[in-house]
Tab-separated table of C-alpha atoms in Angstrom:
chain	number	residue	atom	x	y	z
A	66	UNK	CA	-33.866	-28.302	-39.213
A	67	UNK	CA	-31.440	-30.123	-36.580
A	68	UNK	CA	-27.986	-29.809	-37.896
A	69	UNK	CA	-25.558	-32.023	-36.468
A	70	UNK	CA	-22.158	-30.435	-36.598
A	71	UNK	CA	-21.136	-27.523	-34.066
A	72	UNK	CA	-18.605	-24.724	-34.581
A	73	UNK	CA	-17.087	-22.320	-32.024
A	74	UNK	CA	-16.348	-19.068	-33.067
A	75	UNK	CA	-14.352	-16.236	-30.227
A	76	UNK	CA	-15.711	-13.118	-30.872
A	77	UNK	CA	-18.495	-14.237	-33.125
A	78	UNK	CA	-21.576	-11.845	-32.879
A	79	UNK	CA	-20.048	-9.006	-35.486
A	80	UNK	CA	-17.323	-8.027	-38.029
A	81	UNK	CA	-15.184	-10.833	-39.464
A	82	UNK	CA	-16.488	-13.066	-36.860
A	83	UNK	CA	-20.294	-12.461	-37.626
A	84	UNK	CA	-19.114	-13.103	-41.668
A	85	UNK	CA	-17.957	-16.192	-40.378
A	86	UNK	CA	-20.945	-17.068	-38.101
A	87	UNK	CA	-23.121	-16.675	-41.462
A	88	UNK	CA	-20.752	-18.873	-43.540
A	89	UNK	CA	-20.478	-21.575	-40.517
A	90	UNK	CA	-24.508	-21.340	-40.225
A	91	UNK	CA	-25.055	-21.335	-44.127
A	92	UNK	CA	-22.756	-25.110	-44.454
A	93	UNK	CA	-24.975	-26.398	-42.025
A	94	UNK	CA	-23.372	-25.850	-38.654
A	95	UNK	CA	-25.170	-25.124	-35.631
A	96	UNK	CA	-23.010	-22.219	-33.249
A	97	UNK	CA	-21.423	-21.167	-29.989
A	98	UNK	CA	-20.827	-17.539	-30.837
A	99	UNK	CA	-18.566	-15.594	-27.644
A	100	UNK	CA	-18.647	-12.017	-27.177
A	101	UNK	CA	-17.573	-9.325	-25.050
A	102	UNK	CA	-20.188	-7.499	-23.838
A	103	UNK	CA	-22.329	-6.221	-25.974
A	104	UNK	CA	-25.431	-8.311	-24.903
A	105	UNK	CA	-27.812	-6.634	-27.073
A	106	UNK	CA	-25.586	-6.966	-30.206
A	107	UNK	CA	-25.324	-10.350	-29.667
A	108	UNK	CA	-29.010	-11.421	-29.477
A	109	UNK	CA	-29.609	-9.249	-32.989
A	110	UNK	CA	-26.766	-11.951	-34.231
A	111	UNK	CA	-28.469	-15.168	-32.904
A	112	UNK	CA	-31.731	-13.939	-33.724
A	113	UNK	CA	-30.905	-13.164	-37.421
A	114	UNK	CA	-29.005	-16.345	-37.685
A	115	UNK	CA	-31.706	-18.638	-36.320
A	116	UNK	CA	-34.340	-16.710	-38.621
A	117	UNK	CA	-32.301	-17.068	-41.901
A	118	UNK	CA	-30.349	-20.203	-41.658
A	119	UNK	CA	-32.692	-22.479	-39.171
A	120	UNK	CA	-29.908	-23.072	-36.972
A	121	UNK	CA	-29.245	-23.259	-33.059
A	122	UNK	CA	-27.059	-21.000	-31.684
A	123	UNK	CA	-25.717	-19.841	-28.687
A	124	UNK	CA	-24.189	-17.172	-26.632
A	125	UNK	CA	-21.011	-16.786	-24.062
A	126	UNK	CA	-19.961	-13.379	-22.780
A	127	UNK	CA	-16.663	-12.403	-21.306
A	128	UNK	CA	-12.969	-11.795	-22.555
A	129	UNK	CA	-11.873	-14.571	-24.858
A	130	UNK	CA	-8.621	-13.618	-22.547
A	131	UNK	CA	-10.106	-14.858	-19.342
A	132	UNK	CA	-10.012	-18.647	-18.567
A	133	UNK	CA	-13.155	-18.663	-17.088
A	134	UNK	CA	-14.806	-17.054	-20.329
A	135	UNK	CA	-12.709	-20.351	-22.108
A	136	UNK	CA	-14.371	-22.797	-19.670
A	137	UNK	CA	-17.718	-21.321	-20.432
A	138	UNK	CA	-17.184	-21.910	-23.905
A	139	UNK	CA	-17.100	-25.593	-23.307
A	140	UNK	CA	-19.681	-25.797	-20.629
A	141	UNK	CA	-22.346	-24.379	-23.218
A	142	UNK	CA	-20.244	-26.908	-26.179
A	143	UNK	CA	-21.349	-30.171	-22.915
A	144	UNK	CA	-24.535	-28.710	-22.008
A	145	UNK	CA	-26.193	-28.152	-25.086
A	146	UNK	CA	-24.459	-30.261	-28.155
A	147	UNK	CA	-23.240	-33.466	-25.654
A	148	UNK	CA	-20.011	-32.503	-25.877
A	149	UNK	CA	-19.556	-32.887	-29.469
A	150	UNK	CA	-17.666	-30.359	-31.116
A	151	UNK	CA	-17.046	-29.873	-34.981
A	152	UNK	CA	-15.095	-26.784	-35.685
A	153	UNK	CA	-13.087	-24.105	-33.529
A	154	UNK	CA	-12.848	-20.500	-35.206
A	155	UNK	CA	-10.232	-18.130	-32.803
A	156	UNK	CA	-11.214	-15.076	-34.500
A	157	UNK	CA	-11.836	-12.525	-30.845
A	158	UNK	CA	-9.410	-9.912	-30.344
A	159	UNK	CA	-9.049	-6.324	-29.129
A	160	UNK	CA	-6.866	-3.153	-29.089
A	161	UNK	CA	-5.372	-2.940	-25.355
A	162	UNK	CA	-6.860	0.806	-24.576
A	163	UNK	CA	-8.481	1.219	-27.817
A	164	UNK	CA	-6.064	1.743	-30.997
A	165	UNK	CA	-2.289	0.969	-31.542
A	166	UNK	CA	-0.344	3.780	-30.559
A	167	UNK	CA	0.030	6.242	-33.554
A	168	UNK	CA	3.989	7.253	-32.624
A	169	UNK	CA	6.709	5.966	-30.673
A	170	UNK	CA	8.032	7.074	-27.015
A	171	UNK	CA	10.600	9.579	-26.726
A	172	UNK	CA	13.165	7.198	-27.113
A	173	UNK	CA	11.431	5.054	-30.115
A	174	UNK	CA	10.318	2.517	-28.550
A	175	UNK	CA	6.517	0.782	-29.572
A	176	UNK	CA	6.869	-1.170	-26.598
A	177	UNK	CA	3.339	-0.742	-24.512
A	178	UNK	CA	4.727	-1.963	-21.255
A	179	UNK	CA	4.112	-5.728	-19.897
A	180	UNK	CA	0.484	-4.971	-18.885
A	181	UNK	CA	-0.369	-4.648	-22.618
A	182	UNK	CA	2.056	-7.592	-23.403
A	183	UNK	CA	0.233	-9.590	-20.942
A	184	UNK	CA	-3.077	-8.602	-22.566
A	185	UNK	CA	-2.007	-9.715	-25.741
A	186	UNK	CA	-0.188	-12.816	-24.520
A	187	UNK	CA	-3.909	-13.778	-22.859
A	188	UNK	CA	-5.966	-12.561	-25.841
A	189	UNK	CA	-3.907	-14.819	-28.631
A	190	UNK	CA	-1.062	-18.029	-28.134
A	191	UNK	CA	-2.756	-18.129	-23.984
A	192	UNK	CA	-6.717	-18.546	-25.032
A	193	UNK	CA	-5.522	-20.460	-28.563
A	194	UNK	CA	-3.955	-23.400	-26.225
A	195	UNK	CA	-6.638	-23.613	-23.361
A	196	UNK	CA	-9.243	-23.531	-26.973
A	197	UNK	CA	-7.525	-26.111	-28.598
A	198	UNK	CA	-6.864	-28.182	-26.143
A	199	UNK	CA	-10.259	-28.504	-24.738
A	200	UNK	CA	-11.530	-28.424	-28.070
A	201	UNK	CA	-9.741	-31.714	-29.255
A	202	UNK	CA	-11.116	-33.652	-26.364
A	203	UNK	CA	-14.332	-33.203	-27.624
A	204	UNK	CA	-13.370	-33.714	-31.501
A	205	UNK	CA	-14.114	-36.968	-33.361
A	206	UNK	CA	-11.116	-38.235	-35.862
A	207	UNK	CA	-11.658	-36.906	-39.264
A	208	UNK	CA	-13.942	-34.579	-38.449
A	209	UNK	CA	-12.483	-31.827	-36.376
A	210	UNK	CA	-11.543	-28.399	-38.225
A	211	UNK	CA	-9.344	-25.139	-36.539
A	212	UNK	CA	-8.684	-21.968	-37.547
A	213	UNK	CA	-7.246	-19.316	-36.095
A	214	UNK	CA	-7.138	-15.385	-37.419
A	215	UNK	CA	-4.133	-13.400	-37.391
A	216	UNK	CA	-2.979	-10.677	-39.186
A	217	UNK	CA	-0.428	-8.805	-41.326
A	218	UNK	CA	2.850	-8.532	-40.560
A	219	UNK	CA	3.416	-11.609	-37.998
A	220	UNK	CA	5.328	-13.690	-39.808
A	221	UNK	CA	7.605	-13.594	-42.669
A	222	UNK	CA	5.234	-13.379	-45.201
A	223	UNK	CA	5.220	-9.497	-45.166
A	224	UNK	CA	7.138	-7.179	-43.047
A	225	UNK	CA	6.552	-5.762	-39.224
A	226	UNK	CA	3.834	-3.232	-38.719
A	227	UNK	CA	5.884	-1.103	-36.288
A	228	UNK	CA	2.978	0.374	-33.943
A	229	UNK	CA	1.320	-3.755	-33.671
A	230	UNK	CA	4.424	-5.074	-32.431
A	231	UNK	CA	2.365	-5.823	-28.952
A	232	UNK	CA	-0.315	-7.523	-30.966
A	233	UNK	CA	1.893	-8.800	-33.637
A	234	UNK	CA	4.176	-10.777	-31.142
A	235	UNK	CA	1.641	-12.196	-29.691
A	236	UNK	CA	0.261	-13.310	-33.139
A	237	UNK	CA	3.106	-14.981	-34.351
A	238	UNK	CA	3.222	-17.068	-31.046
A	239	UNK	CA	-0.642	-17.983	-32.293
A	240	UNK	CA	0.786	-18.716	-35.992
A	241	UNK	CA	3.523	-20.889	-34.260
A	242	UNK	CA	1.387	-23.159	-32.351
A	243	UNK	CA	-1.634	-23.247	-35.641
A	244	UNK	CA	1.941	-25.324	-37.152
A	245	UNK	CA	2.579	-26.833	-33.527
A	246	UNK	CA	-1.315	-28.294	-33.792
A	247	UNK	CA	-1.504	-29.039	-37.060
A	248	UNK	CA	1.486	-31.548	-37.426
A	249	UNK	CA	0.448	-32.790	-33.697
A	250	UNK	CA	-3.210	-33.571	-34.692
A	251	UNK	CA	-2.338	-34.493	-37.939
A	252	UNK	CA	-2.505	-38.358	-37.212
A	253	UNK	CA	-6.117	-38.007	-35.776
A	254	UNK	CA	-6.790	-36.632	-39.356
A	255	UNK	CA	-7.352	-32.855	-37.287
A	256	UNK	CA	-6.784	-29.706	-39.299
A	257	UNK	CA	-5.147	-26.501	-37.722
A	258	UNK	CA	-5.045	-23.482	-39.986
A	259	UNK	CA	-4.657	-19.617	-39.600
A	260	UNK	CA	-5.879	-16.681	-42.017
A	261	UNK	CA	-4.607	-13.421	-42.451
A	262	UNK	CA	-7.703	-11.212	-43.383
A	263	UNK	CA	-6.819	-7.373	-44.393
A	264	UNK	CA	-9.121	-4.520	-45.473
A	265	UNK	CA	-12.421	-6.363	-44.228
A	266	UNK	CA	-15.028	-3.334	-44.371
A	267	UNK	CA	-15.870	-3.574	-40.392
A	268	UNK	CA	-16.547	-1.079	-37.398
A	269	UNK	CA	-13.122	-1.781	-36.653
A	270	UNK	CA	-11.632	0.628	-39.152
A	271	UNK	CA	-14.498	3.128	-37.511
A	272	UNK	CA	-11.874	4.681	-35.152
A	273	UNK	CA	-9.471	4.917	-38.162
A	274	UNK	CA	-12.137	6.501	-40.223
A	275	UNK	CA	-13.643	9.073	-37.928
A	276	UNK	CA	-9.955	10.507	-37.338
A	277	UNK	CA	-8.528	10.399	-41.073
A	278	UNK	CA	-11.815	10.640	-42.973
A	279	UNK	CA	-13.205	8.201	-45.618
A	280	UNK	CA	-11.580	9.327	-48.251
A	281	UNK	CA	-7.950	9.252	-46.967
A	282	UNK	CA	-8.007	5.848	-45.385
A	283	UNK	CA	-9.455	4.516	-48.797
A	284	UNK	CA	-6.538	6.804	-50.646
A	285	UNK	CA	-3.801	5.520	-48.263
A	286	UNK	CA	-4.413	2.142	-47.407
A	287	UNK	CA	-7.304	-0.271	-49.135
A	288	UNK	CA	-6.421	1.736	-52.859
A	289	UNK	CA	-2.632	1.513	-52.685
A	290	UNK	CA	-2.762	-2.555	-52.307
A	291	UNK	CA	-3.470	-5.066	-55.034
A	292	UNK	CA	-6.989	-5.274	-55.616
A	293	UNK	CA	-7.609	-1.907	-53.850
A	294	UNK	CA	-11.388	-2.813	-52.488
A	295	UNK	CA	-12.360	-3.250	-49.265
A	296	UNK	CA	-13.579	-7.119	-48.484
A	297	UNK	CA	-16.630	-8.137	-46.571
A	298	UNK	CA	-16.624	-9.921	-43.675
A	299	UNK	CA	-19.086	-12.716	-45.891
A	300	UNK	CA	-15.636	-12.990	-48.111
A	301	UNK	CA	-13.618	-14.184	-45.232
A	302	UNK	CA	-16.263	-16.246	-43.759
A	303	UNK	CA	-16.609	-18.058	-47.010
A	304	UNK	CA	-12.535	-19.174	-46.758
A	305	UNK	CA	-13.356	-20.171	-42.967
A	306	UNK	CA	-16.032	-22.308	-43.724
A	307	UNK	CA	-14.117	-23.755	-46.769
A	308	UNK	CA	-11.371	-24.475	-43.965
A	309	UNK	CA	-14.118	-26.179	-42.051
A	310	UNK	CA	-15.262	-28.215	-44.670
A	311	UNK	CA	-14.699	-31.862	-46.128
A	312	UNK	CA	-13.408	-30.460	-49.093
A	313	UNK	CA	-10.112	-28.695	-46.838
A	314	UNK	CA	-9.434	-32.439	-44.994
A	315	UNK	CA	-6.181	-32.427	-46.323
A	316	UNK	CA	-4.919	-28.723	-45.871
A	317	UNK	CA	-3.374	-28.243	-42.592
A	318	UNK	CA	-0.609	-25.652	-40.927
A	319	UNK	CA	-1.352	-23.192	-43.783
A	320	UNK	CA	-1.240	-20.133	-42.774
A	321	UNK	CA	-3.395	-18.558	-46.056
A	322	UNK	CA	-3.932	-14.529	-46.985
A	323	UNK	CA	-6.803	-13.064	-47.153
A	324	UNK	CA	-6.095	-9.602	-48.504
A	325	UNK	CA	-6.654	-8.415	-52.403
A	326	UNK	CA	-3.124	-9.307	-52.799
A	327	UNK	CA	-2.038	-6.825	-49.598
A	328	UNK	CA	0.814	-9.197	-49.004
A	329	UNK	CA	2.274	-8.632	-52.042
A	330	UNK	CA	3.089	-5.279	-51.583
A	331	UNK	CA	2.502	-1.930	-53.589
């Protein structure tokens, strides 16, 4: 079937983003998914989303941190959906080098150095203004939906995760401008939200896992935290698409958990 609303979604083709891809596609949306580079992944993605949900999607490689990726975004939104766009979903990011550093530099400091701040700066509040503003442009009134994904520890909901102060900085700039959006857009009848997913069961806690072991990251972290279970990536997607929905036109600069209670402490 032909369905006539269109979401973005950075970083779209696996993990939380691919949970949200399925909850998008499920609600009737069709999708511009970005990725990376993992070409191959990302044509398992559209394939399995075309076969189960009959919808149209499409793909854009490159670094969500690169302006050109950005305009290639909305080349693909002009080209193929007449410039109509329903939802944005900012949900790409990456480690700079990998993983977070696991200790501090002789003299204590997390600091990364400003190529890493840079990255960050690019990868979050950079890429979440050239998104949104492009993105509104093409955005009827009353029917435009955004929602960026942050995560622990950038704002005052929860303390500072010491070794993601590069990331986390650059977060809270993101969170900032969801509140910046939502009260600007707010007259067009626009939404701007962020979630704060933690303990999604992804490849990204595969570094994590292959250096502690199962059993210690699920002893340490997910079973020390409220509901102690990991979440799917289907869980989050479901909140997203929620966000994205009719039924969310009047929430707007929340900035809503997404965690088994992980904000809340031990």
């Amino acid at each position: 079937m032909s369905h006539s609303k269109t979401a973005l979604v950075t970083g779209g083709t696996r993990g939380i983003g691919y949970g949200i891809a399925e909850e998008l596609a499920s609600a009737g949306y069709d999708l511009v998914l970005g990725y990376r580079q993992n070409l191959e992944r990302a044509q398992d993605a559209k394939t399995n989303l075309e076969n189960t949900y009959q919808t149209h999607v499409f793909l854009v490689g490159g670094g969500a941190e690169e302006e050109a990726t950005v305009d290639a975004y909305f080349s693909c939104i002009d080209d193929n959906f007449g410039g109509k766009l329903n939802a944005l979903v900012h949900n790409a990011g990456s480690f700079w080098g990998g993983l977070p550093p696991s200790r501090p530099d002789t003299n204590g400091s997390w600091f990364q150095g400003w190529e890493a701040y840079d990255y960050y700066q690019g990868m979050y509040p950079k890429c979440f203004i050239r998104l949104v503003e492009k993105a509104v442009t093409r955005m009827e009134d009353e029917r435009g939906y955004i929602v960026a994904v942050s995560s622990p520890g950038c704002n005052n909901s929860g303390g500072p995760h010491l070794n993601h102060v590069m990331p986390g900085i650059s977060k809270a700039s993101m969170e900032y401008l969801v509140r910046h959006y939502a009260k600007q857009l707010a007259p067009r009848r626009i939404t701007c939200n962020v979630i704060i997913p933690e303990f999604v069961k992804t490849e990204a806690w595969d570094p994590m896992i292959e250096k502690l072991g199962a059993t210690r990251v699920e002893d340490f972290f997910v079973k020390s935290y409220g509901m102690k279970r990991w979440s799917d990536p289907r869980e989050v997607g479901g909140v997203v698409a929620f966000l994205c929905s009719e039924r969310a036109a009047f929430v707007t600069g929340a900035c809503l958990p997404v965690d088994g209670g992980f904000h809340l402490g031990k």
